[in-house]
Each structure stands twice: as C-alpha cells, then as structure tokens.
XYZ file of C-alpha atoms in Angstrom:
539
model
C 44.511 94.009 13.455
C 41.397 91.783 13.616
C 38.010 92.443 15.214
C 35.291 89.788 15.322
C 31.831 90.901 16.469
C 28.942 88.533 17.229
C 29.716 85.979 14.514
C 27.133 83.182 14.288
C 27.045 80.168 11.977
C 24.761 77.145 11.647
C 24.705 74.098 9.379
C 21.341 72.429 8.691
C 19.844 74.512 11.518
C 22.436 73.175 13.980
C 24.363 76.046 15.600
C 28.154 75.852 15.400
C 29.091 79.394 16.445
C 26.908 81.756 18.453
C 27.685 85.455 18.984
C 31.461 84.914 18.875
C 33.278 88.148 19.699
C 36.996 88.834 20.187
C 39.871 90.954 18.909
C 43.465 90.203 17.984
C 46.293 92.758 17.979
C 49.738 92.740 16.401
C 52.161 90.766 18.548
C 49.429 88.604 20.079
C 49.569 84.834 19.622
C 46.210 83.318 20.415
C 45.403 79.621 20.747
C 41.927 78.525 19.649
C 40.918 75.340 21.477
C 37.840 73.159 21.849
C 36.748 69.560 21.220
C 36.554 68.222 17.681
C 33.382 69.499 16.057
C 33.127 72.615 18.213
C 33.695 74.967 15.263
C 37.414 75.819 15.298
C 38.018 75.159 11.599
C 34.700 76.801 10.684
C 35.740 79.969 12.503
C 39.131 80.045 10.768
C 37.469 79.526 7.385
C 35.160 82.468 8.098
C 38.125 84.660 9.034
C 39.942 83.557 5.867
C 36.917 84.427 3.727
C 36.220 80.826 2.695
C 32.924 80.692 4.632
C 30.337 83.391 5.237
C 28.810 83.899 8.692
C 25.035 83.835 9.098
C 25.260 87.027 11.152
C 27.814 89.317 12.726
C 30.806 90.878 11.059
C 34.591 91.033 11.122
C 37.139 93.622 10.099
C 40.888 93.694 9.454
C 43.399 96.482 9.806
C 43.939 98.468 6.632
C 46.139 96.640 4.084
C 46.650 93.701 6.460
C 47.873 90.604 4.603
C 46.360 87.363 5.920
C 48.078 83.989 5.654
C 45.795 80.981 6.142
C 47.081 77.449 6.710
C 44.222 75.051 6.011
C 44.242 71.321 6.753
C 43.811 70.523 3.051
C 46.486 70.720 0.334
C 45.358 72.860 -2.580
C 48.417 73.454 -4.799
C 48.259 72.207 -8.425
C 49.832 68.749 -8.475
C 51.991 69.546 -11.550
C 53.546 72.660 -9.943
C 57.227 72.168 -9.100
C 58.505 72.571 -5.573
C 60.903 75.326 -6.643
C 58.166 77.277 -8.418
C 55.801 77.022 -5.435
C 58.493 78.177 -3.008
C 59.791 80.942 -5.261
C 56.336 82.359 -5.845
C 55.642 82.494 -2.080
C 59.055 83.906 -1.127
C 59.247 86.577 -3.835
C 61.758 85.125 -6.308
C 62.465 87.984 -8.798
C 62.508 85.606 -11.774
C 58.959 84.564 -10.992
C 57.564 87.880 -9.746
C 58.792 90.093 -12.573
C 56.203 88.759 -14.983
C 53.504 89.079 -12.327
C 54.475 92.700 -11.663
C 54.301 93.510 -15.372
C 50.871 91.919 -15.628
C 49.582 93.862 -12.604
C 51.088 97.126 -13.891
C 49.346 96.721 -17.271
C 46.069 95.871 -15.542
C 46.356 98.972 -13.338
C 47.044 101.179 -16.332
C 43.885 99.953 -18.048
C 41.645 99.745 -14.952
C 43.098 101.995 -12.216
C 39.879 101.841 -10.194
C 39.545 98.065 -10.152
C 39.353 96.837 -6.571
C 42.335 94.910 -5.286
C 44.748 95.573 -8.165
C 46.757 98.243 -6.373
C 46.921 96.123 -3.216
C 48.137 93.103 -5.212
C 50.748 95.235 -6.984
C 52.009 96.695 -3.703
C 52.181 93.241 -2.181
C 54.197 91.867 -5.111
C 56.618 94.810 -4.822
C 57.004 94.153 -1.102
C 57.715 90.466 -1.739
C 60.249 91.349 -4.386
C 62.097 93.765 -2.100
C 62.189 91.299 0.815
C 63.327 88.216 -1.134
C 66.095 86.466 0.790
C 67.413 83.134 -0.547
C 69.055 82.382 2.821
C 65.703 82.733 4.589
C 64.137 80.361 2.086
C 66.862 77.760 2.630
C 66.616 77.973 6.423
C 62.840 77.557 6.344
C 62.981 74.545 4.013
C 65.787 72.965 5.997
C 64.034 73.226 9.363
C 60.835 71.796 7.888
C 62.622 68.819 6.323
C 62.183 69.946 2.700
C 65.643 71.106 1.679
C 66.754 67.708 0.311
C 63.808 67.403 -2.090
C 64.762 68.261 -5.714
C 63.277 71.601 -6.738
C 61.990 70.168 -10.012
C 59.814 67.553 -8.288
C 56.068 68.158 -8.790
C 54.321 68.824 -5.489
C 51.779 66.128 -6.352
C 54.543 63.537 -5.880
C 55.283 64.583 -2.288
C 54.179 62.467 0.655
C 51.268 63.604 2.822
C 53.616 64.876 5.523
C 55.812 66.709 3.010
C 52.755 68.404 1.500
C 51.626 69.574 4.930
C 55.066 70.964 5.770
C 55.378 72.603 2.332
C 52.065 74.391 2.826
C 53.287 75.664 6.197
C 56.596 76.788 4.655
C 54.801 78.726 1.900
C 52.640 80.556 4.456
C 55.651 81.507 6.588
C 57.689 82.642 3.564
C 54.921 85.011 2.505
C 55.448 86.944 5.770
C 51.790 87.962 6.212
C 50.644 90.426 8.883
C 48.159 87.958 10.367
C 48.561 84.178 10.531
C 45.581 81.824 10.739
C 47.026 78.353 11.373
C 44.813 75.253 11.491
C 46.837 72.525 13.235
C 50.293 73.648 12.055
C 52.008 70.952 14.166
C 50.726 68.038 12.068
C 53.617 65.950 10.657
C 56.268 67.950 12.540
C 58.840 66.133 14.642
C 60.195 67.622 17.873
C 63.059 69.524 16.201
C 60.625 71.052 13.678
C 58.196 71.960 16.460
C 60.908 73.723 18.438
C 62.004 75.684 15.350
C 58.417 76.742 14.638
C 58.017 77.835 18.268
C 61.084 80.066 17.927
C 59.823 81.434 14.597
C 56.439 82.351 16.046
C 58.029 83.914 19.141
C 59.901 86.318 16.869
C 56.922 87.029 14.585
C 55.709 90.618 14.989
C 52.262 90.114 13.474
C 49.170 88.530 14.975
C 48.629 84.766 15.197
C 45.470 82.730 15.710
C 46.227 79.028 15.752
C 44.420 75.744 16.358
C 46.500 72.976 17.899
C 46.015 69.909 20.095
C 49.703 70.048 21.086
C 49.534 71.424 24.626
C 53.286 71.966 24.991
C 53.309 73.858 21.679
C 50.495 76.067 23.013
C 52.425 76.589 26.250
C 55.516 77.704 24.322
C 53.822 79.949 21.755
C 50.536 81.599 22.768
C 49.828 84.389 25.220
C 46.038 84.086 25.148
C 43.548 81.239 24.822
C 40.132 81.365 23.135
C 38.072 78.368 24.259
C 35.069 77.317 22.159
C 32.246 75.823 24.208
C 30.594 72.944 22.280
C 27.344 73.338 24.272
C 26.776 77.101 24.104
C 28.813 77.544 20.871
C 30.333 80.685 22.384
C 33.966 81.624 22.980
C 35.647 82.606 26.248
C 39.045 84.332 26.514
C 41.776 83.456 29.019
C 45.045 85.321 29.439
C 48.255 83.299 29.321
C 49.225 79.996 27.748
C 47.506 76.613 27.855
C 48.677 75.715 31.376
C 47.430 79.097 32.614
C 44.081 78.341 30.969
C 43.853 74.941 32.695
C 44.537 76.567 36.070
C 41.971 79.331 35.471
C 39.341 76.814 34.357
C 40.034 74.700 37.441
C 39.580 77.704 39.711
C 36.412 78.715 37.835
C 34.921 75.242 38.212
C 35.848 75.067 41.896
C 34.229 78.467 42.466
C 31.138 77.435 40.497
C 30.845 74.150 42.405
C 31.153 76.009 45.706
C 28.477 78.527 44.694
C 26.262 75.732 43.350
C 26.523 73.726 46.586
C 25.766 76.825 48.681
C 22.782 77.521 46.436
C 21.477 73.950 46.738
C 21.805 74.120 50.516
C 19.844 77.381 50.587
C 17.155 75.972 48.238
C 16.733 72.930 50.468
C 16.505 75.175 53.547
C 13.879 77.385 51.897
C 11.812 74.390 50.776
C 11.963 72.848 54.228
C 10.897 76.188 55.712
C 8.010 76.484 53.232
C 6.865 72.914 53.920
C 7.103 73.489 57.692
C 4.986 76.646 57.452
C 2.434 74.890 55.210
C 2.125 71.954 57.582
C 1.857 74.277 60.587
C -0.920 76.321 58.942
C -2.740 73.185 57.764
C -2.513 71.638 61.230
C -3.772 74.792 62.958
C -6.670 75.131 60.524
C -7.728 71.505 60.980
C -7.275 71.456 64.774
C -9.421 74.460 65.715
C -12.811 75.951 65.004
C -11.728 79.363 66.245
C -12.335 81.731 63.326
C -9.532 84.059 64.309
C -6.982 81.226 64.490
C -8.247 79.783 61.197
C -7.901 83.207 59.503
C -4.357 83.447 60.917
C -3.550 79.955 59.604
C -4.755 80.898 56.114
C -2.640 84.048 56.239
C 0.403 81.947 57.144
C -0.421 79.533 54.287
C -0.585 82.447 51.811
C 2.790 83.615 53.110
C 4.232 80.152 52.426
C 2.690 80.158 48.944
C 4.235 83.571 48.255
C 7.655 82.296 49.318
C 7.174 79.248 47.098
C 6.440 81.438 44.049
C 9.453 83.600 44.851
C 11.635 80.469 44.958
C 10.200 79.249 41.638
C 10.970 82.621 40.006
C 14.532 82.436 41.298
C 15.009 78.904 39.930
C 13.918 80.116 36.489
C 16.001 83.301 36.553
C 19.493 84.039 35.260
C 20.634 84.566 38.859
C 20.547 80.835 39.495
C 23.970 79.156 39.494
C 24.085 76.375 36.902
C 25.474 73.019 37.928
C 28.960 72.711 36.411
C 28.908 70.352 33.462
C 30.744 67.082 33.933
C 32.473 66.914 30.569
C 32.185 63.462 29.041
C 35.654 62.188 28.360
C 36.839 59.022 26.743
C 36.910 56.433 29.496
C 39.389 53.658 28.844
C 39.183 50.935 31.453
C 41.912 48.517 30.431
C 41.298 44.978 31.515
C 43.522 43.511 34.196
C 46.517 42.272 32.225
C 47.715 38.745 32.552
C 50.818 38.311 34.666
C 53.916 39.498 32.868
C 57.332 38.009 33.355
C 60.114 40.514 33.977
C 61.360 40.198 30.392
C 58.864 41.632 27.903
C 61.009 42.344 24.832
C 64.621 41.812 23.773
C 66.121 43.292 20.613
C 69.289 41.376 19.773
C 71.686 42.895 17.210
C 68.564 44.017 15.361
C 68.807 45.849 12.029
C 65.591 47.126 10.451
C 64.693 48.561 7.077
C 63.224 47.650 3.709
C 64.603 45.277 1.138
C 66.710 47.034 -1.476
C 67.255 50.109 0.703
C 69.900 51.030 3.299
C 69.004 50.062 6.888
C 67.152 52.669 8.922
C 68.372 51.346 12.291
C 71.400 49.136 12.883
C 72.608 46.704 15.544
C 70.023 47.485 18.225
C 70.490 45.713 21.559
C 67.674 46.808 23.836
C 65.738 45.270 26.687
C 62.189 46.111 27.823
C 60.956 45.139 31.277
C 57.452 44.768 32.654
C 55.760 48.045 33.545
C 57.957 50.299 31.422
C 56.256 53.100 29.536
C 58.584 53.865 26.647
C 58.163 56.672 24.145
C 59.952 56.304 20.812
C 60.679 59.666 19.215
C 62.916 61.164 16.562
C 62.901 62.927 13.165
C 60.398 61.956 10.497
C 61.700 59.102 8.370
C 64.196 57.912 10.981
C 62.581 54.470 11.336
C 60.113 54.687 14.229
C 57.178 53.061 12.447
C 59.527 50.568 10.757
C 60.833 49.450 14.160
C 57.305 48.963 15.506
C 56.322 46.975 12.413
C 59.390 44.769 12.877
C 58.641 44.171 16.578
C 55.020 43.363 15.683
C 56.204 40.761 13.144
C 54.786 42.584 10.139
C 58.219 43.320 8.662
C 61.140 40.865 8.746
C 64.373 42.150 10.308
C 67.345 42.665 8.010
C 69.573 41.171 10.701
C 69.324 40.067 14.334
C 66.088 39.113 16.021
C 63.135 40.211 18.136
C 62.341 38.055 21.173
C 59.149 38.448 23.237
C 58.612 37.193 26.785
C 56.680 33.962 27.253
C 53.534 35.549 28.754
C 53.396 38.599 26.494
C 50.122 39.335 24.705
C 50.928 42.128 22.282
C 48.495 44.673 20.854
C 49.491 46.864 17.895
C 47.800 50.128 16.937
C 48.914 51.416 13.540
C 49.205 55.091 12.656
C 46.326 55.100 10.196
C 44.352 52.184 11.664
C 44.876 50.243 8.421
C 44.321 46.946 10.243
C 40.634 47.777 10.821
C 38.277 46.032 8.401
C 36.601 48.964 6.571
C 33.465 46.937 5.823
C 32.795 45.895 9.417
C 31.086 48.065 12.014
C 32.558 48.934 15.391
C 29.947 46.685 17.003
C 30.954 43.707 14.867
C 34.656 44.207 15.524
C 34.194 44.468 19.289
C 32.030 41.343 19.375
C 34.738 39.514 17.432
C 37.363 40.659 19.943
C 35.468 39.853 23.154
C 32.539 37.613 24.226
C 29.999 40.446 24.551
C 26.342 40.482 23.571
C 25.021 43.465 21.619
C 23.853 45.376 24.696
C 27.164 44.935 26.513
C 29.161 45.717 23.366
C 27.210 48.957 22.837
C 27.752 49.914 26.475
C 31.462 49.179 26.117
C 31.720 51.311 22.975
C 29.855 54.130 24.692
C 32.889 54.582 26.935
C 34.829 55.351 23.761
C 32.347 58.045 22.669
C 30.400 55.828 20.250
C 26.722 56.645 20.754
C 23.384 56.365 18.943
C 23.975 54.633 15.575
C 27.764 55.177 15.524
C 28.531 51.526 16.453
C 26.608 50.364 13.352
C 28.480 52.482 10.785
C 31.131 50.781 8.611
C 34.619 51.454 9.899
C 35.590 52.854 6.501
C 33.082 55.689 7.043
C 34.545 56.715 10.405
C 36.781 59.748 10.863
C 40.440 59.376 11.813
C 39.620 60.244 15.411
C 36.795 57.694 15.550
C 39.039 55.014 14.078
C 41.709 55.808 16.670
C 39.177 55.371 19.460
C 37.961 52.104 17.965
C 41.520 50.773 17.677
C 42.041 51.558 21.350
C 38.766 49.855 22.257
C 39.882 46.691 20.473
C 43.164 46.625 22.403
C 41.201 46.907 25.638
C 38.748 44.189 24.673
C 41.529 41.745 23.799
C 43.220 42.172 27.183
C 46.680 42.960 25.795
C 49.543 43.403 28.258
C 52.123 44.874 25.843
C 50.952 47.755 23.657
C 52.676 49.005 20.503
C 51.114 52.381 19.705
C 52.075 54.283 16.553
C 51.057 57.950 16.972
C 48.052 56.981 19.140
C 46.917 60.559 19.850
C 47.652 62.084 16.464
C 43.987 62.614 15.540
C 42.559 63.163 19.036
C 41.456 66.506 20.440
C 42.688 67.730 23.814
C 39.878 66.228 25.972
C 40.314 62.831 24.281
C 44.101 63.021 24.644
C 43.662 63.732 28.347
C 41.381 60.713 28.785
C 43.768 58.513 26.835
C 46.704 59.579 29.001
C 44.764 58.950 32.214
C 43.930 55.444 31.067
C 47.487 54.622 30.058
C 48.802 55.961 33.365
C 46.689 53.302 35.140
C 47.534 50.510 32.685
C 49.653 47.933 34.486
C 51.136 46.403 31.363
C 54.020 47.631 29.218
C 53.802 50.272 26.497
C 56.039 51.236 23.583
C 54.580 54.261 21.816
C 55.677 56.521 18.950
C 54.721 60.030 20.075
C 55.786 63.591 19.225
C 53.492 65.261 21.787
C 55.904 66.562 24.422
C 53.092 67.140 26.936
C 52.262 63.426 26.695
C 55.938 62.440 26.909
C 56.584 64.525 30.030
C 53.635 63.047 31.914
C 53.649 59.469 30.676
C 57.076 58.125 29.778
C 59.389 56.300 32.171
C 61.904 55.925 29.333
C 62.490 57.770 26.059
C 64.185 56.159 23.078
C 65.689 58.826 20.808
C 66.405 57.766 17.237
C 69.667 59.352 16.113
C 72.044 58.394 13.305
C 70.524 54.942 12.645
C 70.719 54.079 16.344
C 68.752 54.591 19.575
C 69.849 56.589 22.580
C 67.997 55.783 25.806
C 66.880 58.369 28.339
C 65.598 57.172 31.713
C 63.276 59.722 33.290
C 62.786 60.400 36.978
C 59.353 59.451 38.243
C-alpha cells in the first residue's frame, strides 16, 4: 500500500530525516513516535505530498486514496458545517454537481491526468453515502448538536480539530495519515476512535503522544531517532516497543561493558609489554637481549595499532546514549495539614448560564493525587478556576487548609507574562542569581539562549515546561494542573510523571491521558451529569 525508500530531508542544512525506509500494508496500524522536533510531522507531510524529500522516493498502491489529518485547520471559514460534512461523506445533493463537472471535463480532455481518478472517487463516495454513518461519527466526536448552518470559522479550536478528524474518517480513504488525532478528544471519544481504527481495513500511520491509545490501536511502532535521524521498526504496540527497547539497551550496555573491560585488559597488556621491553633494553648491554627487547616493543606497537583500528571501526560497540529527560526536582513542600481542600455545597458555572456542576461536597486530604476527567465542556477547567479563586462560585464555597500553598497551571499558560523571559520569571519566583537560574532552567530543557527569549515566542511545549518550573521554584504543596501534559512529547511526559510520583504534596489535575491516569492517580473524579463521581484506585 505504501513503500518509503531512503527518504532524506534537511532544513537550512540541518538533517531532519536520513535514509528513512519502511513499508505499510493494508490492515497495518503503525505508530510513528519520537521526541518533538525529530521529524514526525515532516515525514507525514512528505507522504501527503505537502513537502518534497531531498532524496529517496515513495510509492503508493494503484488508485490508493490517502486521507491526511494535519495539525492545522484549513477549511474556508465561511463554509457551513453541513456542507463540509456532506462533501466529505458523499451527500448526493452536493456531489451531483461535482460529478457533472468532472464528466464534462473528461469529455473535453479524456487524457488529462487525475480526472478519471477524481470521477471514480466521486462515484464511489456517492454509492457509499450513509446518513446513519455520518450521524454516528458526528455524535461520537461531539459535533452532532452543532447547527448544520453554522460556519466552520465560528467553531471552537477543539471543535475544528474534531471536525477535521470526522471529515477524514467519513471520506473512507485506503490509507490514513493521522498527525496527533487524539488532540481535544475526551476518554469516550478516544475509546470510540480506537474501536473505529480497529475495524478499519486500510493502512494507518499515526503520530500520537497518547501511550494508551497507541497500545490499543497500533500493531507496529516506527521510532524516529533525533540523533541519527533514522527510523527503526518494532513489532507490537507501544508497551511492546518499550520492552524491546529496554532489552536492547540492556544488551548494548552488557556488550559495551564487556568491550570496555577487554580494552582495558589489552591496554594494560600493551603497557606491560612496553615497560618490560624498555626495562630489558635499559638494563643490559647484551646485543641479543636488546634486539629481543626491540622485537617485543614492536609487537606491543603492532597490538596498539590494532586496538586503535578497532576503536575507529564499525565493530566497536557504542556507549548507549543517556537520553536527556526533563528533570523536575520539586522542592520539599512545607508541612501540610490533613485537610487540604473542602468543597461545600459548591455550584460552579458562568453568570447568565446554567451551572456546569451543582452541589459538590468533596474533601481532599494531604498526599492525594487526584485526576479530574470527563467529557469536553463538562466543567473541568471551570472547577479548577473556581478552586483557584479566579472564578466566583455560583453557590457554596471553597475552603483551603491553613498551610496550603497552591500552584495553578492553566491549560494554555495564559498566566505567563509574554514579554518576560524564562530567566526573568524564574528569578522573580525564587532568590536565584543568573547562573543558578540558568542551571535550574536547564533541568527543564532550556539551553543556550532559550532562557532569554520572550515567553510569547515560546512553543506550547516550552511554555508548559516553564509553567512547571515556576511551580517548582515557588515551593507549592498543592498543585492544580489543567491538561499539564497536553503539549508534551512522550519522553517529556515520562519525566513529568516521574517527578509527580515523587512529589510529596497534593495534586488535582485535569488529564485525559489514560496511561498517566493509570500510573499516577490515587483517586479519579469523573464528571457526569453536572456532578462528580469518585473512584478510589488501589495502589
């Protein structure tokens, strides 16, 4: 279905992809992983024809229809939702005119490339149009309640993302290229998409940082190496990949240690022979013994050259790279009383609108790690804003413990001053000189001149890391985190989870990442029908 052979791509002479080779067959669902900046989106854009490789080539099966989900939204803002959906799904009222246009064009230019393929595709869409399928897709992606006449430009960012995904799925292509399809999907939507992909008979190549989603959907992993810019294939899902990589690294470390032991032994042997020959030559005037000593010295020199050739050869085992991960060393929190947070008959929402959550009576104790999850629009962010004091409750009250020092990380890091640099913000938050502040920020992957750039120029992932750094620097003992890992790649998510697991304070986090929830949460608060249902998890 898809063959990629030795694709290479550079930007400003910096390699992004180097000799990337793989194939993808019908029925295969392949996860493309790698740190941010390793070339995942670039590779998908090349496969979708939106970028050209510097070298190498790719080929698709004959008449294969490719559906590409990009991270950007490219529909005309004035286009109605109904028109966009109908055009993708094959609505006869919309396709009839298109078929007539293509038929006339074919009659006039029967040899024009692509016309026959477009006509055949439109016929196929027309014959497979199923209004029930359209309704099910829109419903499971949270779009069915939006009026069909609404222009797509008026949709929220999350609705636009889900609409783009819906349009790709409704087109029923033979090959799906999905760049982070899980963005803005709640757990119910994720589970529906997993089922949809499991039943899809075509090929799938997808980029996702959602490890549970990868576990539930893919049967092969392609891992992009940010150092060599090459790709390596691993059979199985994400957990299988982690296990295989662990075994590979253990094997490489074992071989590397054996190699280092042998190199040390050979060097010691060479030095011993050299010293023996030098000592013999200096201690005697016997010509025969001196000639023998020189012969031994030449033998040692020959062994030394042989060792040098080995160290420069491809046979040498490279030392396994210690991947730099985000290191989050949270300060020792101040002593917390047992009572951290009490919600007393709390109702939250916005003035002039119906309440999102009603009559909440909940208690948070020291050391709890609570994940708040539920459908989009159910009130998760509103509840956090109310607890943080940034939105007044509609009824009831929020009561914090006496020794609580709360830190709040917003979903889009809107509380960061866009004109200030990371260095300035850290020095405001903690008594650190410039050297210490730079060292501190280095643990959060800010290097070179990154600490001096205005916060407004940082990427979403960089802003997320900076927001976390500020919480650490302020010594908070109760963290409110709104989608803290939403813009982090898998290595950064792993480092973030490791840090939170060691944090001795209390955490209330809005998260959809089920991998994170399974490994982090002691309690889960499920938002359902304007209320919260608690789940206590075994630890």
